[in-house]
Amino acid sequence: MAYARIEIAPSILAADFARLGEGVRAVEQGGADVIHVDVMDGQFVPNISIGIPVVASLRKATRLPLDVHLMIGRPERYIEDFVHAGADRVLVHQEATAHLDRALSMIRELGAQAGAAINPATPVAALSEVLDKVDTVLIMSVNPGFGGQKFISGAYQKIRQLHEWRARYNASFRIEVDGGVDLGNTAELMQAEANTLVAGTSVFHTADPADAVRRMRRVATEAISQRV
Ligand code: DX5
Ligand code: ZN
């Protein structure tokens, strides 16, 4: 199934945490669709970032949907807290829980959109039994934990495979890609039928984050118009 509008989801991991409100306003002005929020626990991934209070503050700072990417072990322990703090979408890792099905159901029961994420070493097939329980599948195109890493090109094939399954089973989940996304791979990601582009460094580590979002959308829109 084809989506009319692709989503650009700036990742605030690359923003200045002391000036988050300004960063969010800038990308809003550039037409960002979603704000991507990376939560890391120092266990599931080798880095610690931000948590529930920051999601609550962001909720007050923007009307855009908050896409909360939980890179934490046993995420089911905190799903309710994140939804109550204002997460519109909650993404949990297949590798982080023995009970992915339960975690995804919890998210939907709490009224949020459910996403399942997989690391570069995890095959798409690891999600085959939960595709009817997700609003989004997140393909990691770097090993999670840090911004600014190089895009791992195995992600293209995973996106194509997911798109094929989506069409075959008439499903409607979005395909989101996260890590090393920039103007150089945007067109190919669109050709592969990705729907949501998460971009940290390529948006916030520029002189004009609003313009970076606009340019990414331009490249993506152009690529879609050429899709065969
Ligand atoms: C990585 C995070 C990403 C990260 C992307 O663990 O999940 O969302 O912020 O950053 P860039 O776009 O710099 O690779
Ligand atoms: Zn992320």
PDB file of N, CA, C and O in Angstrom, residues 37 50 81 85 102 144 209 211:
ATOM      1  N   VAL A  37      12.202  10.544  19.554  1.00  0.00           N
ATOM      2  CA  VAL A  37      12.820  10.695  20.872  1.00  0.00           C
ATOM      3  C   VAL A  37      13.517   9.389  21.253  1.00  0.00           C
ATOM      4  O   VAL A  37      12.871   8.349  21.375  1.00  0.00           O
ATOM      5  N   ILE A  50      17.831  10.080  27.605  1.00  0.00           N
ATOM      6  CA  ILE A  50      16.786  10.829  28.314  1.00  0.00           C
ATOM      7  C   ILE A  50      15.624   9.890  28.615  1.00  0.00           C
ATOM      8  O   ILE A  50      15.551   8.787  28.090  1.00  0.00           O
ATOM      9  N   ASP A  81       4.156   4.482  31.570  1.00  0.00           N
ATOM     10  CA  ASP A  81       4.695   5.789  31.967  1.00  0.00           C
ATOM     11  C   ASP A  81       4.958   6.681  30.751  1.00  0.00           C
ATOM     12  O   ASP A  81       4.676   7.877  30.780  1.00  0.00           O
ATOM     13  N   ALA A  85       3.100  10.118  29.776  1.00  0.00           N
ATOM     14  CA  ALA A  85       3.913  11.332  29.636  1.00  0.00           C
ATOM     15  C   ALA A  85       3.649  12.043  28.312  1.00  0.00           C
ATOM     16  O   ALA A  85       4.015  13.201  28.141  1.00  0.00           O
ATOM     17  N   ARG A 102       3.148  -9.197  23.855  1.00  0.00           N
ATOM     18  CA  ARG A 102       2.490  -8.540  24.986  1.00  0.00           C
ATOM     19  C   ARG A 102       2.817  -7.051  25.025  1.00  0.00           C
ATOM     20  O   ARG A 102       1.943  -6.210  25.246  1.00  0.00           O
ATOM     21  N   PRO A 144      22.062   0.545  17.382  1.00  0.00           N
ATOM     22  CA  PRO A 144      21.534   1.636  18.194  1.00  0.00           C
ATOM     23  C   PRO A 144      22.457   1.990  19.355  1.00  0.00           C
ATOM     24  O   PRO A 144      23.206   1.152  19.853  1.00  0.00           O
ATOM     25  N   PRO A 209      18.508  23.755  10.654  1.00  0.00           N
ATOM     26  CA  PRO A 209      17.748  22.502  10.741  1.00  0.00           C
ATOM     27  C   PRO A 209      16.405  22.547  10.000  1.00  0.00           C
ATOM     28  O   PRO A 209      15.988  21.536   9.412  1.00  0.00           O
ATOM     29  N   ASP A 211      15.711  24.160   7.273  1.00  0.00           N
ATOM     30  CA  ASP A 211      15.997  23.978   5.856  1.00  0.00           C
ATOM     31  C   ASP A 211      16.434  22.545   5.552  1.00  0.00           C
ATOM     32  O   ASP A 211      16.122  22.001   4.486  1.00  0.00           O
TER      33      ASP A 211
END
